[in-house]
Short mmCIF file of N, CA and C in Angstrom, two decimals:
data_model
loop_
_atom_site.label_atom_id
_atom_site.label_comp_id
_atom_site.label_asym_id
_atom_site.label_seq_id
_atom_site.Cartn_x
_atom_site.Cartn_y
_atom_site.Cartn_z
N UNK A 1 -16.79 -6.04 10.44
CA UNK A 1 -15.42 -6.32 10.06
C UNK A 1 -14.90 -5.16 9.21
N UNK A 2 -13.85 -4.40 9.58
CA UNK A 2 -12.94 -3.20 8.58
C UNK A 2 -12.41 -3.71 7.27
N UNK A 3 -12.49 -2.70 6.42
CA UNK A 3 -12.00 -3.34 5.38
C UNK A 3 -10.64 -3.85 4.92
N UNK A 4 -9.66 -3.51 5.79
CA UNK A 4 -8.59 -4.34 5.93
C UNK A 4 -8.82 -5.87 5.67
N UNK A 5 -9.58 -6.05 7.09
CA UNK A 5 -9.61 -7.29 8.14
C UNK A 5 -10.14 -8.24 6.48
N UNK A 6 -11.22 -7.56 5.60
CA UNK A 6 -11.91 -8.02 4.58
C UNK A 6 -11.12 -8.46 3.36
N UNK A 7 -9.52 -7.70 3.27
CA UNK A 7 -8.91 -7.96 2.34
C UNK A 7 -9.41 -6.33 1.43
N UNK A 8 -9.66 -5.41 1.51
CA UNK A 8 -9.71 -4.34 1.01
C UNK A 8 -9.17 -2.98 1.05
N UNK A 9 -8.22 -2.06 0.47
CA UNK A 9 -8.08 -1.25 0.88
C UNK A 9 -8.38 0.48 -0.18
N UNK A 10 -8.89 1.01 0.35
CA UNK A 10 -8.87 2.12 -0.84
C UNK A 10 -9.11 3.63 0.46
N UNK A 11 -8.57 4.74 -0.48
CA UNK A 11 -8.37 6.13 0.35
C UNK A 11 -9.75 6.36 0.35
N UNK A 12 -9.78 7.04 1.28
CA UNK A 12 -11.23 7.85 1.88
C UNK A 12 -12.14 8.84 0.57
N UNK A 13 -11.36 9.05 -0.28
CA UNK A 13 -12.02 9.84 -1.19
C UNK A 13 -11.82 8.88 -2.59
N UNK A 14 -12.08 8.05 -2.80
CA UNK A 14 -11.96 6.70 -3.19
C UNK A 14 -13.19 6.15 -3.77
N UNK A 15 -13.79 5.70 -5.02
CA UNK A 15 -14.88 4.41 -4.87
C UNK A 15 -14.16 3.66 -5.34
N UNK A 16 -12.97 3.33 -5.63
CA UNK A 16 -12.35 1.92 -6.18
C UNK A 16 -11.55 1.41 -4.99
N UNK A 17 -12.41 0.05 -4.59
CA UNK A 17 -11.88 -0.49 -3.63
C UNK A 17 -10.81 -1.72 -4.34
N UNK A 18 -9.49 -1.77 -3.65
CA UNK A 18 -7.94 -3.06 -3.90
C UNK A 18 -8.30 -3.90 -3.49
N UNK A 19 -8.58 -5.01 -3.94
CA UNK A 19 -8.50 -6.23 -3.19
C UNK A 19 -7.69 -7.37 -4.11
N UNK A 20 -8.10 -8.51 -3.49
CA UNK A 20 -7.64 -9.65 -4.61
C UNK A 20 -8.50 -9.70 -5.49
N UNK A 21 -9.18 -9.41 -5.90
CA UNK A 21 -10.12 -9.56 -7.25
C UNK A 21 -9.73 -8.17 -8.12
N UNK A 22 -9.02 -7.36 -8.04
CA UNK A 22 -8.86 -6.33 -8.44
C UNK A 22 -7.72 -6.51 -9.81
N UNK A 23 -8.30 -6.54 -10.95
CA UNK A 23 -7.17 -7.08 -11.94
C UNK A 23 -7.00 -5.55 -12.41
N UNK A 24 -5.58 -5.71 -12.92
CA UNK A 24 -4.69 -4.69 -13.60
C UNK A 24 -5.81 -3.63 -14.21
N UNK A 25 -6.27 -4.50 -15.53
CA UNK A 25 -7.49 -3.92 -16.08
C UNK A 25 -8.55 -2.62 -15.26
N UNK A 26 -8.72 -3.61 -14.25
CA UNK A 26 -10.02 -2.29 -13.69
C UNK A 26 -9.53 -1.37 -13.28
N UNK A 27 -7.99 -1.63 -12.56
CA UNK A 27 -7.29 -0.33 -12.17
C UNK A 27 -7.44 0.94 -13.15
N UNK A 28 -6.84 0.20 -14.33
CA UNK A 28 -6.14 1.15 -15.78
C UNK A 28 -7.87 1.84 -16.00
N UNK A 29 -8.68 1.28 -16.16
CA UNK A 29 -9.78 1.99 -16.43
C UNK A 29 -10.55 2.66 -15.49
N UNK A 30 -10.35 2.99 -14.08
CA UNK A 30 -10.97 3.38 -13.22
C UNK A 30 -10.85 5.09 -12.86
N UNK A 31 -11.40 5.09 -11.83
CA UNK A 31 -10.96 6.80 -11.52
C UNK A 31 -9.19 7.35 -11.45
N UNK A 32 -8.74 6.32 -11.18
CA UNK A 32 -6.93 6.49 -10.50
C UNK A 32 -6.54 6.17 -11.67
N UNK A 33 -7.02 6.03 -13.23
CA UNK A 33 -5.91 5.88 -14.34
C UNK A 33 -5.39 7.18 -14.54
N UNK A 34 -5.44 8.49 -14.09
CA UNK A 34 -4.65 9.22 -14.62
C UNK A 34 -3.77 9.79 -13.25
N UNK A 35 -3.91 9.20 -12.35
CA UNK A 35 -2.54 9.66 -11.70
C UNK A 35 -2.32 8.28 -10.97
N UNK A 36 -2.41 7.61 -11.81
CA UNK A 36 -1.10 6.15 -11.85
C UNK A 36 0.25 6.26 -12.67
N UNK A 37 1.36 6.02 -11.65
CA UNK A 37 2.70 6.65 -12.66
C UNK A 37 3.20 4.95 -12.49
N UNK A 38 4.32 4.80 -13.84
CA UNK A 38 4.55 3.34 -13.91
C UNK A 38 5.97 3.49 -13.03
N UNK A 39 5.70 2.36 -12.60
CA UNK A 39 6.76 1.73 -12.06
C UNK A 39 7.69 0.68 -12.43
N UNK A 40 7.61 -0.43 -12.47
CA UNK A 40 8.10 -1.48 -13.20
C UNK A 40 7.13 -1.91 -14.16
N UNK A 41 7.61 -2.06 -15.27
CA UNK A 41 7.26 -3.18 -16.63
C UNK A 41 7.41 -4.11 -17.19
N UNK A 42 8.06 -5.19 -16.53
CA UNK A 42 8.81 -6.04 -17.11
C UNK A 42 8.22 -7.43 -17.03
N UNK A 43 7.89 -7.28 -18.79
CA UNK A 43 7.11 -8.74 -19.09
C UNK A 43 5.86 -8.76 -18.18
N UNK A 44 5.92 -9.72 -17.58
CA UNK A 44 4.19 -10.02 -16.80
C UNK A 44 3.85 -9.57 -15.19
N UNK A 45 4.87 -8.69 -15.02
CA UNK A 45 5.11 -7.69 -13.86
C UNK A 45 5.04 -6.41 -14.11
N UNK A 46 3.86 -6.25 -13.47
CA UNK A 46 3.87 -4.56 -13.88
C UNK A 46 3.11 -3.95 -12.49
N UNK A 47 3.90 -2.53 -12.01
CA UNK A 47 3.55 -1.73 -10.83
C UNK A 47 3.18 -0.34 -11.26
N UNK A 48 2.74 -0.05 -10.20
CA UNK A 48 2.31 1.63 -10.22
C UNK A 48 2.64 2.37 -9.14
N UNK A 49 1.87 3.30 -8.90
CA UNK A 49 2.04 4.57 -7.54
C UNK A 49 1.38 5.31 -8.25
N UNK A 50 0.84 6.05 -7.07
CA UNK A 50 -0.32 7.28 -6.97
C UNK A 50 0.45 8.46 -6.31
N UNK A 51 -0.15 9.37 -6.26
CA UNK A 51 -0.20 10.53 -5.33
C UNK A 51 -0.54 10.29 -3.78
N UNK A 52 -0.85 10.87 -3.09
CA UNK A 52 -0.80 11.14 -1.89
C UNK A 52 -2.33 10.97 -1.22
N UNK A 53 -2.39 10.23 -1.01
CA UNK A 53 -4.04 10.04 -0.40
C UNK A 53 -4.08 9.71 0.61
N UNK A 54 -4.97 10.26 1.52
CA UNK A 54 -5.42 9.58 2.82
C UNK A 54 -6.43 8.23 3.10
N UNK A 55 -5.56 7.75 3.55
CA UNK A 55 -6.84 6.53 4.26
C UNK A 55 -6.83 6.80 5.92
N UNK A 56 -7.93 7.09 6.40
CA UNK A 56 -8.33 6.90 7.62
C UNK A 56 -7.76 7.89 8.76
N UNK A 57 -7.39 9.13 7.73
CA UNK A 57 -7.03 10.13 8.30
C UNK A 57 -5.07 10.58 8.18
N UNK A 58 -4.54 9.27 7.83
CA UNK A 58 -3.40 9.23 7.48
C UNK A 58 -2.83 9.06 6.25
N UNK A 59 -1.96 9.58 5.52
CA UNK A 59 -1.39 9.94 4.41
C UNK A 59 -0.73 9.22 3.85
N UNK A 60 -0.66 8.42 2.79
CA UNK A 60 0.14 7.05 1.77
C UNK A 60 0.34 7.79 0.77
N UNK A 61 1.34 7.33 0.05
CA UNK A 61 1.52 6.80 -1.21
C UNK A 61 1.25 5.24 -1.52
N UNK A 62 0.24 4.99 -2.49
CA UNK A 62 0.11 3.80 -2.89
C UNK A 62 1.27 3.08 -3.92
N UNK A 63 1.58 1.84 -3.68
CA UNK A 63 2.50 1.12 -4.40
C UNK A 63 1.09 -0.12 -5.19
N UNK A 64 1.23 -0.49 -6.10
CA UNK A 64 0.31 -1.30 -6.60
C UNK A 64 0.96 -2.59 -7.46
N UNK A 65 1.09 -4.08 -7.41
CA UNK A 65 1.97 -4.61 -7.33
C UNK A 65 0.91 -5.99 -8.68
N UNK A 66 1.58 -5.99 -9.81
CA UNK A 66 0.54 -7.05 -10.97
C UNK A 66 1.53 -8.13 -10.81
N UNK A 67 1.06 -9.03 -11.05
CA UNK A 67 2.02 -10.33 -12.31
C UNK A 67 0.61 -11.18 -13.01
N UNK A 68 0.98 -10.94 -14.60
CA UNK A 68 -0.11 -11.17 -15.60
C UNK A 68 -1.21 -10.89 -14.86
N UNK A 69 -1.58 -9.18 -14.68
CA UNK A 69 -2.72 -8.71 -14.51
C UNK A 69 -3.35 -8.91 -13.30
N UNK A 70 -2.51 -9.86 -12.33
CA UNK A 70 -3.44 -9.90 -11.32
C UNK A 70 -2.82 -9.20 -9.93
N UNK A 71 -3.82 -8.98 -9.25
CA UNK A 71 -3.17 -8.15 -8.07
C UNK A 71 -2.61 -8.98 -7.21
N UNK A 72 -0.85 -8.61 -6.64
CA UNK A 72 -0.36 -9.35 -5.85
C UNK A 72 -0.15 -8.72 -4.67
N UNK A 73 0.25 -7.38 -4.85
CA UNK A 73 0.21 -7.06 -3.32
C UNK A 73 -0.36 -5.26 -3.60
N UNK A 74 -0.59 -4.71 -2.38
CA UNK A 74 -0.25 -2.68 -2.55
C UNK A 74 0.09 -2.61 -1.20
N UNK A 75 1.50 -1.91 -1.51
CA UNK A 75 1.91 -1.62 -0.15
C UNK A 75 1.50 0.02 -0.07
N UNK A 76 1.43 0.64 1.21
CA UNK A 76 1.14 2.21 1.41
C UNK A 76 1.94 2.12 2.58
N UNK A 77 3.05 3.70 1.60
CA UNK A 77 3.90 4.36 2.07
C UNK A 77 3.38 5.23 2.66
N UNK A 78 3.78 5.76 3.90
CA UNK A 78 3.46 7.22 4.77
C UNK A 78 4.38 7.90 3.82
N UNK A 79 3.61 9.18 3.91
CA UNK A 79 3.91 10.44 3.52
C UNK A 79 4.43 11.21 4.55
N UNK A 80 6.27 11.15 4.70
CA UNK A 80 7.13 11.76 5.70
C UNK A 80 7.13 12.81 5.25
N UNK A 81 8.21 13.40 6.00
CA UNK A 81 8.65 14.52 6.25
C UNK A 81 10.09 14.73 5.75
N UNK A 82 10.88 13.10 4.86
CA UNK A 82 11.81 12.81 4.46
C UNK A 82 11.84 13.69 3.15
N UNK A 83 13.44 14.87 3.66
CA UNK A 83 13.45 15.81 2.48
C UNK A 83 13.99 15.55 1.37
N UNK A 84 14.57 14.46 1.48
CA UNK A 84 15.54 13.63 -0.23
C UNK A 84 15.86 12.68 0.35
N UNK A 85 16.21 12.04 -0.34
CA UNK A 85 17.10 10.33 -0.58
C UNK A 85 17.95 10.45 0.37
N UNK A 86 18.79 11.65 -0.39
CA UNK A 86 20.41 11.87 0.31
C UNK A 86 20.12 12.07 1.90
N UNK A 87 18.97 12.22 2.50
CA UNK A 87 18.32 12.49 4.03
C UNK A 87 17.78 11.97 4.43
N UNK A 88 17.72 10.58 4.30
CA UNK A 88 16.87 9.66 4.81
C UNK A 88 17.84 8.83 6.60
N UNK A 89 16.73 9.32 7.33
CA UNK A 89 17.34 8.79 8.87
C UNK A 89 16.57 7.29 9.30
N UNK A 90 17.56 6.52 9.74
CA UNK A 90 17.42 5.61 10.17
C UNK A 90 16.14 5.55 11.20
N UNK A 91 16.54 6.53 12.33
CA UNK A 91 15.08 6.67 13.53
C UNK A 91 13.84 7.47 12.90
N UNK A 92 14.08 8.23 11.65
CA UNK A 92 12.75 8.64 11.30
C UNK A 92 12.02 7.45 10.46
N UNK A 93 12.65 6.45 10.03
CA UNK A 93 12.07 5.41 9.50
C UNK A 93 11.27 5.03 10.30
N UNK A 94 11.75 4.23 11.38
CA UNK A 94 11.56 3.72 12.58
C UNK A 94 10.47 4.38 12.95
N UNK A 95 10.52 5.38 13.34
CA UNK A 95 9.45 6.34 13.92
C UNK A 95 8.09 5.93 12.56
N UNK A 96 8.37 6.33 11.44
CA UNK A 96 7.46 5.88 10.47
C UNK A 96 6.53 4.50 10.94
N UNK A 97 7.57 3.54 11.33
CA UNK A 97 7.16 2.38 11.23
C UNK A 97 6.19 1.78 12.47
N UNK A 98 6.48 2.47 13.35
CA UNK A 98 5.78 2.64 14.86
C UNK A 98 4.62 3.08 14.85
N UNK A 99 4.18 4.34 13.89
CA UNK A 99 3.44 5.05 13.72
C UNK A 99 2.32 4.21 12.59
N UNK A 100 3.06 3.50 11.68
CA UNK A 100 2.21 2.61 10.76
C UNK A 100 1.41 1.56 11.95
N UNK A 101 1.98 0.91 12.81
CA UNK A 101 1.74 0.02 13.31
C UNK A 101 0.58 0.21 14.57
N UNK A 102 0.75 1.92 14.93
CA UNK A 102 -0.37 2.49 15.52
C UNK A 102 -1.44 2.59 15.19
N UNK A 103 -1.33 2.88 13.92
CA UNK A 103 -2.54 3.81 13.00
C UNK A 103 -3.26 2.20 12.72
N UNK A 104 -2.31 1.16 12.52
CA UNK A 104 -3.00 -0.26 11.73
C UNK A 104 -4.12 -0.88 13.34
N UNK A 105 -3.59 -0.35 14.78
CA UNK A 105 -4.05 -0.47 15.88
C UNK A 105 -5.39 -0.20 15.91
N UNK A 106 -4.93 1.49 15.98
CA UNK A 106 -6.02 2.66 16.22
C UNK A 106 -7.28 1.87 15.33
N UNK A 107 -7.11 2.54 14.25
CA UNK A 107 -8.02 2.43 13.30
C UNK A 107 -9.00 0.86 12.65
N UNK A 108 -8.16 -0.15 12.78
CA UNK A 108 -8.46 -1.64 12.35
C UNK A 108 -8.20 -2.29 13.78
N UNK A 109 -7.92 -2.22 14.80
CA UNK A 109 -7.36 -2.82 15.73
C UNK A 109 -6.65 -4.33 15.32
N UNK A 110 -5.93 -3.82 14.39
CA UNK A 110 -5.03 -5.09 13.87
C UNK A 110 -3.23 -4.65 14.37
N UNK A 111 -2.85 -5.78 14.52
CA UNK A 111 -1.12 -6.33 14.29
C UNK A 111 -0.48 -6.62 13.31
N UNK A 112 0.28 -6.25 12.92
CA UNK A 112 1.17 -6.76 12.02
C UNK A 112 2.26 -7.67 12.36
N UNK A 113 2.77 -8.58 11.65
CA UNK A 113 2.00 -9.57 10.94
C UNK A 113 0.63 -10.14 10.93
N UNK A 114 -0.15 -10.54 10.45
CA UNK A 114 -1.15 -10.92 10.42
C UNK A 114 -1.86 -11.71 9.57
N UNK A 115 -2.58 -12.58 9.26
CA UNK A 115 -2.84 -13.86 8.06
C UNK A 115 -4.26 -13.94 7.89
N UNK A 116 -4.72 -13.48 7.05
CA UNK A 116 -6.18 -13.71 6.63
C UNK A 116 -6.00 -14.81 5.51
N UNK A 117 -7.74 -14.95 5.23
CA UNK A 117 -8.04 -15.81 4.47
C UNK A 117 -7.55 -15.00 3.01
N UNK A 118 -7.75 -13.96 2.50
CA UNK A 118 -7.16 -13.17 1.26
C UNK A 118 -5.85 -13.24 1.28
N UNK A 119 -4.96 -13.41 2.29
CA UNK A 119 -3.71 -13.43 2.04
C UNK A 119 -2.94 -12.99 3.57
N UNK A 120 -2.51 -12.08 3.45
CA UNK A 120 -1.11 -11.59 4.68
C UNK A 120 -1.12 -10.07 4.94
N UNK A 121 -1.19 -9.82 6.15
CA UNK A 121 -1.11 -7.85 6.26
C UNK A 121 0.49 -7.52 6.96
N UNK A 122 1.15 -6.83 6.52
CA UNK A 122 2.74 -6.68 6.82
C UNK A 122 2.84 -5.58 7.04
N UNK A 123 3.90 -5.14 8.16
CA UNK A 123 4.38 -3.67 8.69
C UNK A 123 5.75 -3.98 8.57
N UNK A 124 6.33 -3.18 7.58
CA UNK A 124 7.88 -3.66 7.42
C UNK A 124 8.74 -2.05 7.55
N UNK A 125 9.77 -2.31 7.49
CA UNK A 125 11.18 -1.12 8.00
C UNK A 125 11.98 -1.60 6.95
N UNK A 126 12.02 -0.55 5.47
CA UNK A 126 12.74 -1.28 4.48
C UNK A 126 14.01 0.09 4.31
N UNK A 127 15.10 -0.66 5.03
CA UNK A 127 16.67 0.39 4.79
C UNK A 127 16.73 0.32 3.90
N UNK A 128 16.95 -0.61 3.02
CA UNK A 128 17.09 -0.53 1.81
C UNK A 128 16.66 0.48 0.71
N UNK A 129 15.27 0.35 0.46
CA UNK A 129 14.13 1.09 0.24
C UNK A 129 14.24 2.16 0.48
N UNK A 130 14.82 2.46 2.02
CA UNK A 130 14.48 3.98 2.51
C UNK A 130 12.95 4.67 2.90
N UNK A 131 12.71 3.11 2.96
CA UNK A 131 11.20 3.77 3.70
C UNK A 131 10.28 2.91 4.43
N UNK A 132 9.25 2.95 5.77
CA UNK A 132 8.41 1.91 6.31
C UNK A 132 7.06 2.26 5.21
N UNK A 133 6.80 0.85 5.30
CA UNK A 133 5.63 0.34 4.16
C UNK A 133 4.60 -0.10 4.74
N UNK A 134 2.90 -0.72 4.68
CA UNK A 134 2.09 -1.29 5.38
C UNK A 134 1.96 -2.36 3.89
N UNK A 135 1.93 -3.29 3.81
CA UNK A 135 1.76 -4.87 3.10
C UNK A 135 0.81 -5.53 2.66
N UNK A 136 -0.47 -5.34 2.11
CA UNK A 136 -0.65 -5.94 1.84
C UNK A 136 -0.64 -7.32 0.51
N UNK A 137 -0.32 -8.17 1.27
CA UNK A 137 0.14 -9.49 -0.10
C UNK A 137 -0.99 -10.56 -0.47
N UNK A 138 -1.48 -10.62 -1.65
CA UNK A 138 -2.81 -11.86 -1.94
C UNK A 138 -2.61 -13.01 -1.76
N UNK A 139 -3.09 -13.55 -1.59
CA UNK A 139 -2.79 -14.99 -2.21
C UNK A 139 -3.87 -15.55 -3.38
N UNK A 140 -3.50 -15.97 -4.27
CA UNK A 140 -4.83 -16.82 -4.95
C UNK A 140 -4.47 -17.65 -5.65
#
């Protein structure tokens, strides 16, 4: 079973594996506390992001997602080719998002949507955002 399929995800050059057991704490003290940048803070919600890492040959930015310390979701952003905000294309999203949904194929031979016992695996197209994401959400 891949470590997706397991509820796990971490980059190839990595020993700290995400899962649902993964509290705030071990993050902050692990190898990735110094290029964790904050994201939201507010009260018993608190996020992060990393740098640029590969998992499985393909390129993320990690999103890392708390409420009171516990892990709720990390989504991983592809690392486009999107040159600013002000340049963000509708079909290169798209294209992003096709390409997430390949790589989640190729590599895990998984679909998105998808429902494990740890929780939910998601391939989303966020306009909003300005960017396609891969999902994973806990449950516990």
């Amino acid at each position: 079973m891949n470590m997706i399929s397991r509820g796990i995800i971490k980059a190839d050059d990595w020993n700290v594996e995400l899962s649902a057991n993964t509290s705030e704490n071990e993050l902050l003290s692990s190898e990735l506390k110094n290029d964790l940048g904050k994201l939201v803070h507010n009260g018993e919600f608190r996020s992060y992001y990393t740098s640029k890492y590969d998992v499985q040959g393909k390129s993320f930015v990690f999103r890392i997602y708390f409420e009171s310390g516990v892990l709720k979701s990390v989504a991983l952003s592809p690392v486009s080719g999107q040159p600013s905000w002000d340049a963000v294309e509708e079909a290169k999203l798209k294209q992003d998002k096709d390409d997430n949904d390949k790589w989640l194929l190729d590599k895990f031979s998984l679909k998105a949507p998808s429902s494990f016992t740890w929780g939910v695996l998601e391939s989303v197209l966020d306009m909003k955002g300005g960017s396609s994401k891969i999902i994973m959400r806990f449950k516990h």
